[in-house]
PDB file of C-alpha atoms in Angstrom:
ATOM      1  CA  MET A   1       4.614  42.756 -31.181  1.00 61.00           C
ATOM      2  CA  ASN A   2       4.745  40.529 -34.353  1.00 66.00           C
ATOM      3  CA  PRO A   3       0.744  39.628 -33.848  1.00 68.00           C
ATOM      4  CA  ILE A   4       1.577  35.718 -36.139  1.00 69.00           C
ATOM      5  CA  TYR A   5       4.212  35.246 -33.603  1.00 66.00           C
ATOM      6  CA  ILE A   6       2.904  36.147 -30.483  1.00 69.00           C
ATOM      7  CA  GLU A   7      -0.912  33.562 -31.489  1.00 73.00           C
ATOM      8  CA  THR A   8       2.479  31.258 -32.779  1.00 77.00           C
ATOM      9  CA  GLU A   9       3.477  30.872 -29.485  1.00 77.00           C
ATOM     10  CA  ASN A  10      -0.113  31.340 -28.070  1.00 77.00           C
ATOM     11  CA  GLN A  11      -1.384  28.122 -29.666  1.00 79.00           C
ATOM     12  CA  LYS A  12       1.451  26.217 -28.389  1.00 80.00           C
ATOM     13  CA  LYS A  13       0.534  26.989 -24.804  1.00 82.00           C
ATOM     14  CA  ILE A  14      -3.058  25.053 -25.564  1.00 85.00           C
ATOM     15  CA  LEU A  15      -1.536  21.796 -27.051  1.00 84.00           C
ATOM     16  CA  SER A  16       0.371  21.719 -24.436  1.00 83.00           C
ATOM     17  CA  LEU A  17      -2.215  22.610 -21.293  1.00 85.00           C
ATOM     18  CA  ALA A  18      -4.763  20.335 -23.710  1.00 84.00           C
ATOM     19  CA  ALA A  19      -2.070  17.175 -23.012  1.00 83.00           C
ATOM     20  CA  THR A  20      -1.603  18.187 -19.487  1.00 84.00           C
ATOM     21  CA  VAL A  21      -5.698  18.000 -19.262  1.00 84.00           C
ATOM     22  CA  GLU A  22      -6.243  14.467 -20.918  1.00 81.00           C
ATOM     23  CA  ALA A  23      -2.483  13.008 -19.229  1.00 78.00           C
ATOM     24  CA  LEU A  24      -4.497  13.931 -15.209  1.00 79.00           C
ATOM     25  CA  GLU A  25      -7.675  12.654 -16.868  1.00 79.00           C
ATOM     26  CA  GLN A  26      -5.949   9.540 -17.550  1.00 74.00           C
ATOM     27  CA  GLN A  27      -4.266   9.397 -13.723  1.00 67.00           C
ATOM     28  CA  ILE A  28      -8.074  10.381 -12.193  1.00 72.00           C
ATOM     29  CA  ILE A  29      -8.856   7.073 -14.023  1.00 71.00           C
ATOM     30  CA  SER A  30      -6.297   5.321 -12.564  1.00 66.00           C
ATOM     31  CA  GLN A  31      -6.698   6.326  -9.375  1.00 64.00           C
ATOM     32  CA  THR A  32     -10.606   6.008  -9.311  1.00 68.00           C
ATOM     33  CA  GLU A  33     -10.549   1.989 -10.661  1.00 67.00           C
ATOM     34  CA  PHE A  34      -7.432   1.665  -7.962  1.00 65.00           C
ATOM     35  CA  ILE A  35      -9.319   2.898  -5.277  1.00 66.00           C
ATOM     36  CA  ALA A  36     -11.854   1.913  -6.073  1.00 65.00           C
ATOM     37  CA  THR A  37     -10.360  -1.897  -6.109  1.00 63.00           C
ATOM     38  CA  LEU A  38      -8.457  -1.530  -3.340  1.00 66.00           C
ATOM     39  CA  GLN A  39     -11.447  -0.197  -1.139  1.00 63.00           C
ATOM     40  CA  LYS A  40     -12.857  -4.131  -1.872  1.00 62.00           C
ATOM     41  CA  ILE A  41      -9.601  -5.931  -1.009  1.00 60.00           C
ATOM     42  CA  ILE A  42     -10.198  -2.861   2.507  1.00 63.00           C
ATOM     43  CA  GLN A  43     -13.473  -4.950   3.298  1.00 57.00           C
ATOM     44  CA  GLY A  44     -13.001  -8.850   2.220  1.00 55.00           C
ATOM     45  CA  THR A  45     -15.104  -8.571  -0.997  1.00 46.00           C
ATOM     46  CA  SER A  46     -12.368  -8.855  -3.640  1.00 46.00           C
ATOM     47  CA  LYS A  47     -11.951 -11.973  -5.261  1.00 46.00           C
ATOM     48  CA  GLN A  48      -9.112 -10.915  -6.714  1.00 46.00           C
ATOM     49  CA  PRO A  49      -6.083  -8.867  -5.917  1.00 44.00           C
ATOM     50  CA  LEU A  50      -5.752  -5.766  -8.092  1.00 44.00           C
ATOM     51  CA  SER A  51      -5.175  -5.818 -11.716  1.00 40.00           C
ATOM     52  CA  HIS A  52      -2.799  -3.207 -12.312  1.00 41.00           C
ATOM     53  CA  PRO A  53       0.208  -1.114 -10.525  1.00 42.00           C
ATOM     54  CA  LEU A  54      -0.483   1.311  -8.122  1.00 43.00           C
ATOM     55  CA  PRO A  55      -0.968   4.682  -9.560  1.00 41.00           C
ATOM     56  CA  ALA A  56       2.173   6.673  -9.663  1.00 41.00           C
ATOM     57  CA  ALA A  57       0.959   9.647  -7.748  1.00 35.00           C
ATOM     58  CA  PHE A  58       0.465   7.586  -5.279  1.00 37.00           C
ATOM     59  CA  VAL A  59       4.028   7.230  -5.146  1.00 37.00           C
ATOM     60  CA  GLU A  60       5.429  10.298  -2.805  1.00 36.00           C
ATOM     61  CA  PRO A  61       8.184  12.198  -2.073  1.00 36.00           C
ATOM     62  CA  VAL A  62      10.669  10.806   0.715  1.00 37.00           C
ATOM     63  CA  GLU A  63      13.209  13.046   2.192  1.00 39.00           C
ATOM     64  CA  ALA A  64      17.068  12.711   0.278  1.00 36.00           C
ATOM     65  CA  ASP A  65      18.642  11.881   4.529  1.00 42.00           C
ATOM     66  CA  VAL A  66      16.027   8.673   5.249  1.00 40.00           C
ATOM     67  CA  LYS A  67      18.092   6.724   6.186  1.00 41.00           C
ATOM     68  CA  PRO A  68      18.080   2.562   4.266  1.00 39.00           C
ATOM     69  CA  GLU A  69      16.411   0.357   6.668  1.00 40.00           C
ATOM     70  CA  PRO A  70      17.413  -2.924   8.063  1.00 36.00           C
ATOM     71  CA  SER A  71      18.193  -5.899   5.940  1.00 34.00           C
ATOM     72  CA  VAL A  72      16.405  -9.037   7.095  1.00 35.00           C
ATOM     73  CA  ALA A  73      17.350 -12.232   4.802  1.00 35.00           C
ATOM     74  CA  VAL A  74      16.283 -12.597   1.168  1.00 34.00           C
ATOM     75  CA  SER A  75      16.841 -15.670  -0.765  1.00 35.00           C
ATOM     76  CA  THR A  76      18.348 -15.678  -4.121  1.00 33.00           C
ATOM     77  CA  SER A  77      15.926 -16.971  -5.658  1.00 34.00           C
ATOM     78  CA  GLN A  78      13.863 -13.246  -4.588  1.00 39.00           C
ATOM     79  CA  LYS A  79      17.035 -10.941  -5.442  1.00 37.00           C
ATOM     80  CA  ARG A  80      16.405 -12.560  -9.451  1.00 35.00           C
ATOM     81  CA  ALA A  81      12.306 -12.473  -9.381  1.00 38.00           C
ATOM     82  CA  GLY A  82      12.305  -8.027 -10.107  1.00 40.00           C
ATOM     83  CA  ALA A  83      11.581  -5.768  -8.873  1.00 41.00           C
ATOM     84  CA  ASN A  84       8.712  -5.986  -7.990  1.00 48.00           C
ATOM     85  CA  ARG A  85       9.583  -8.103  -3.974  1.00 51.00           C
ATOM     86  CA  PRO A  86      10.422  -5.911  -1.566  1.00 54.00           C
ATOM     87  CA  ALA A  87      14.328  -6.401  -0.193  1.00 57.00           C
ATOM     88  CA  CYS A  88      15.248  -4.600   3.091  1.00 65.00           C
ATOM     89  CA  LEU A  89      10.749  -5.205   5.591  1.00 85.00           C
ATOM     90  CA  VAL A  90      10.983  -4.464   9.291  1.00 91.00           C
ATOM     91  CA  PRO A  91       7.950  -7.504  11.257  1.00 94.00           C
ATOM     92  CA  PRO A  92       5.231  -5.578  11.498  1.00 96.00           C
ATOM     93  CA  ILE A  93       4.409  -8.060  14.820  1.00 95.00           C
ATOM     94  CA  ASN A  94       6.288 -10.421  16.787  1.00 92.00           C
ATOM     95  CA  GLY A  95       3.325 -13.026  16.503  1.00 92.00           C
ATOM     96  CA  MET A  96       2.792 -16.732  15.539  1.00 93.00           C
ATOM     97  CA  ILE A  97       1.282 -17.057  12.183  1.00 93.00           C
ATOM     98  CA  THR A  98      -1.867 -18.952  12.825  1.00 94.00           C
ATOM     99  CA  LYS A  99      -3.707 -19.182   8.849  1.00 94.00           C
ATOM    100  CA  PRO A 100      -1.284 -19.315   6.407  1.00 94.00           C
ATOM    101  CA  PHE A 101      -1.607 -17.126   3.010  1.00 95.00           C
ATOM    102  CA  HIS A 102      -3.563 -18.594   0.191  1.00 93.00           C
ATOM    103  CA  ARG A 103      -4.687 -16.695  -3.049  1.00 88.00           C
ATOM    104  CA  GLU A 104      -6.354 -19.174  -4.287  1.00 88.00           C
ATOM    105  CA  GLY A 105      -8.969 -19.065  -0.635  1.00 88.00           C
ATOM    106  CA  ASN A 106      -9.059 -16.037  -1.304  1.00 88.00           C
ATOM    107  CA  HIS A 107      -7.106 -15.635   1.611  1.00 92.00           C
ATOM    108  CA  TYR A 108      -4.348 -12.839   0.128  1.00 91.00           C
ATOM    109  CA  GLY A 109      -2.305 -11.935   3.770  1.00 93.00           C
ATOM    110  CA  VAL A 110      -1.396 -13.847   6.956  1.00 95.00           C
ATOM    111  CA  ASP A 111      -2.931 -14.473  10.546  1.00 96.00           C
ATOM    112  CA  ILE A 112      -0.545 -13.308  13.130  1.00 95.00           C
ATOM    113  CA  VAL A 113      -1.452 -13.930  16.877  1.00 95.00           C
ATOM    114  CA  ALA A 114       0.632 -12.251  19.031  1.00 93.00           C
ATOM    115  CA  LYS A 115      -0.266 -10.381  22.819  1.00 91.00           C
ATOM    116  CA  ASP A 116      -3.377  -8.090  22.428  1.00 89.00           C
ATOM    117  CA  LYS A 117      -2.952  -4.690  21.597  1.00 93.00           C
ATOM    118  CA  ASP A 118       0.561  -5.462  21.181  1.00 96.00           C
ATOM    119  CA  PRO A 119       2.284  -2.688  18.745  1.00 97.00           C
ATOM    120  CA  ILE A 120       2.120  -3.033  15.148  1.00 97.00           C
ATOM    121  CA  LYS A 121       5.341  -1.569  12.502  1.00 97.00           C
ATOM    122  CA  ALA A 122       6.049   0.078   9.419  1.00 96.00           C
ATOM    123  CA  ILE A 123       7.539  -2.263   7.556  1.00 95.00           C
ATOM    124  CA  SER A 124       9.204   0.382   4.890  1.00 92.00           C
ATOM    125  CA  THR A 125       9.693   3.931   5.039  1.00 92.00           C
ATOM    126  CA  GLY A 126       6.275   5.189   3.417  1.00 91.00           C
ATOM    127  CA  ILE A 127       2.979   7.595   2.707  1.00 92.00           C
ATOM    128  CA  VAL A 128       0.266   6.645   4.970  1.00 92.00           C
ATOM    129  CA  ILE A 129      -2.364   5.844   2.115  1.00 90.00           C
ATOM    130  CA  PHE A 130      -5.755   5.338   3.985  1.00 91.00           C
ATOM    131  CA  SER A 131      -6.848   5.118   7.942  1.00 93.00           C
ATOM    132  CA  ASP A 132      -9.701   4.080   8.549  1.00 92.00           C
ATOM    133  CA  TRP A 133     -13.011   2.051   9.875  1.00 93.00           C
ATOM    134  CA  SER A 134     -14.339  -0.774   7.749  1.00 89.00           C
ATOM    135  CA  VAL A 135     -17.717  -2.919   8.999  1.00 90.00           C
ATOM    136  CA  ASP A 136     -15.810  -6.249   8.070  1.00 91.00           C
ATOM    137  CA  THR A 137     -13.005  -6.102   8.601  1.00 92.00           C
ATOM    138  CA  GLY A 138     -12.315  -2.713  11.632  1.00 94.00           C
ATOM    139  CA  TRP A 139      -9.315  -0.522  12.194  1.00 95.00           C
ATOM    140  CA  VAL A 140      -6.940  -0.673   8.415  1.00 95.00           C
ATOM    141  CA  ILE A 141      -4.711   1.140   7.773  1.00 96.00           C
ATOM    142  CA  VAL A 142      -2.549   1.124   4.288  1.00 94.00           C
ATOM    143  CA  ILE A 143       1.277   2.858   3.993  1.00 93.00           C
ATOM    144  CA  GLN A 144       2.745   2.820   0.355  1.00 90.00           C
ATOM    145  CA  HIS A 145       6.280   2.256   0.086  1.00 89.00           C
ATOM    146  CA  TYR A 146       9.319   2.317  -2.836  1.00 81.00           C
ATOM    147  CA  ASP A 147       9.162   0.486  -5.945  1.00 77.00           C
ATOM    148  CA  ASN A 148       4.855   0.195  -5.735  1.00 80.00           C
ATOM    149  CA  ILE A 149       4.928  -2.306  -2.357  1.00 88.00           C
ATOM    150  CA  VAL A 150       1.992  -1.891  -0.360  1.00 91.00           C
ATOM    151  CA  SER A 151       1.395  -3.085   3.351  1.00 94.00           C
ATOM    152  CA  ILE A 152      -2.260  -3.453   4.528  1.00 95.00           C
ATOM    153  CA  CYS A 153      -3.465  -3.911   8.402  1.00 96.00           C
ATOM    154  CA  LYS A 154      -6.773  -5.454   9.345  1.00 95.00           C
ATOM    155  CA  HIS A 155      -8.433  -5.860  11.794  1.00 96.00           C
ATOM    156  CA  CYS A 156      -5.832  -2.713  14.115  1.00 96.00           C
ATOM    157  CA  ALA A 157      -7.618  -1.519  17.957  1.00 96.00           C
ATOM    158  CA  ILE A 158      -6.023   2.008  17.466  1.00 96.00           C
ATOM    159  CA  LEU A 159      -4.250   3.661  15.181  1.00 97.00           C
ATOM    160  CA  PHE A 160      -2.417   5.934  15.261  1.00 97.00           C
ATOM    161  CA  LYS A 161      -1.264   7.165  11.191  1.00 96.00           C
ATOM    162  CA  LYS A 162      -2.846   9.440   9.740  1.00 93.00           C
ATOM    163  CA  VAL A 163      -2.829   9.669   5.588  1.00 90.00           C
ATOM    164  CA  GLY A 164      -0.610  11.479   4.426  1.00 89.00           C
ATOM    165  CA  ASN A 165       1.838  10.802   7.360  1.00 93.00           C
ATOM    166  CA  LEU A 166       5.257   9.353   6.618  1.00 93.00           C
ATOM    167  CA  VAL A 167       6.159   6.571   8.415  1.00 95.00           C
ATOM    168  CA  ARG A 168       9.702   4.759   8.316  1.00 93.00           C
ATOM    169  CA  ALA A 169      10.345   1.056   9.054  1.00 92.00           C
ATOM    170  CA  GLY A 170       9.799   0.155  12.837  1.00 94.00           C
ATOM    171  CA  ASP A 171       7.102   3.293  13.628  1.00 96.00           C
ATOM    172  CA  VAL A 172       4.579   2.403  15.649  1.00 97.00           C
ATOM    173  CA  VAL A 173       1.945   2.757  13.348  1.00 97.00           C
ATOM    174  CA  ALA A 174      -1.441   1.047  14.747  1.00 97.00           C
ATOM    175  CA  LEU A 175      -1.851  -1.189  17.725  1.00 97.00           C
ATOM    176  CA  MET A 176      -3.346  -5.128  17.202  1.00 96.00           C
ATOM    177  CA  GLY A 177      -6.556  -5.710  17.909  1.00 96.00           C
ATOM    178  CA  ASN A 178      -9.901  -7.025  17.318  1.00 95.00           C
ATOM    179  CA  SER A 179     -12.528  -5.252  15.718  1.00 95.00           C
ATOM    180  CA  GLY A 180     -14.074  -5.523  12.374  1.00 92.00           C
ATOM    181  CA  GLU A 181     -16.988  -8.088  12.119  1.00 92.00           C
ATOM    182  CA  ILE A 182     -15.126 -11.027  10.312  1.00 91.00           C
ATOM    183  CA  SER A 183     -12.556 -10.870  13.472  1.00 91.00           C
ATOM    184  CA  THR A 184     -12.840 -13.752  15.723  1.00 89.00           C
ATOM    185  CA  GLY A 185     -10.275 -12.468  18.410  1.00 92.00           C
ATOM    186  CA  PRO A 186      -6.708 -10.768  18.658  1.00 94.00           C
ATOM    187  CA  HIS A 187      -5.170 -10.623  16.018  1.00 95.00           C
ATOM    188  CA  LEU A 188      -3.047  -8.814  12.894  1.00 96.00           C
ATOM    189  CA  HIS A 189      -3.896  -9.556   9.533  1.00 96.00           C
ATOM    190  CA  PHE A 190      -1.445  -8.044   7.294  1.00 96.00           C
ATOM    191  CA  GLU A 191      -1.614  -8.623   3.797  1.00 95.00           C
ATOM    192  CA  LEU A 192       1.332  -7.893   1.364  1.00 93.00           C
ATOM    193  CA  TRP A 193       1.567  -6.245  -2.335  1.00 91.00           C
ATOM    194  CA  GLY A 194       3.714  -5.946  -5.564  1.00 86.00           C
ATOM    195  CA  GLU A 195       3.189  -4.186  -8.527  1.00 78.00           C
ATOM    196  CA  GLY A 196      -0.592  -5.529  -8.307  1.00 79.00           C
ATOM    197  CA  VAL A 197       0.298  -8.576  -7.377  1.00 87.00           C
ATOM    198  CA  ALA A 198      -1.544 -10.320  -3.455  1.00 91.00           C
ATOM    199  CA  LEU A 199       2.455 -11.436  -2.233  1.00 92.00           C
ATOM    200  CA  ASN A 200       2.728 -14.230   1.154  1.00 93.00           C
ATOM    201  CA  PRO A 201       4.263 -12.365   3.081  1.00 93.00           C
ATOM    202  CA  GLU A 202       6.209 -15.110   4.713  1.00 91.00           C
ATOM    203  CA  ASP A 203       8.250 -15.041   1.107  1.00 90.00           C
ATOM    204  CA  TYR A 204       9.603 -11.539   1.914  1.00 86.00           C
ATOM    205  CA  ILE A 205       9.796 -11.076   6.146  1.00 82.00           C
ATOM    206  CA  ASN A 206      12.042 -13.078   8.583  1.00 66.00           C
ATOM    207  CA  SER A 207      10.084 -12.617  12.471  1.00 54.00           C
TER     208      SER A 207
END
């Protein structure tokens, strides 16, 4: 019961708690910035891609018994490209691309036309981080996958998953629709982001 020892231990705990609080404050700032940018992308008002990776706090642990998703063909150049390159992705929907990815034109995804109310599937195992309505882009669902990969599906007719839900490759998460003011007909606007950079879905998904 040495008072000097007790005081020393208390000081260590205080310093440890202070460091933890500071780390949490920085994490909150990072998450707030990411959410604000993500909201702009979902609403179609952002002219720039995400400037930083998804905060680590969004990367939820997934059960250890999750089986690997079926592979799709990936070129050798893609495999050499880095960690932000997804390797095993399932097509979100079977259809025809009517408007391709065009970064310079601020079109950060592809428009896919299929039958109205066709099922939209998760491209890989992940956690739903957004599932809600946007005036411009209608019903939107956003999924956080492994390796800071984020997929975004816009103009949906119906959403089947809520924020926090675990999804696996091939799970139906929504139905294709024509929701949102900027939609000109039934289609899926699909975006793929890796480490904060907009990726061309056609480079990673074989229909």
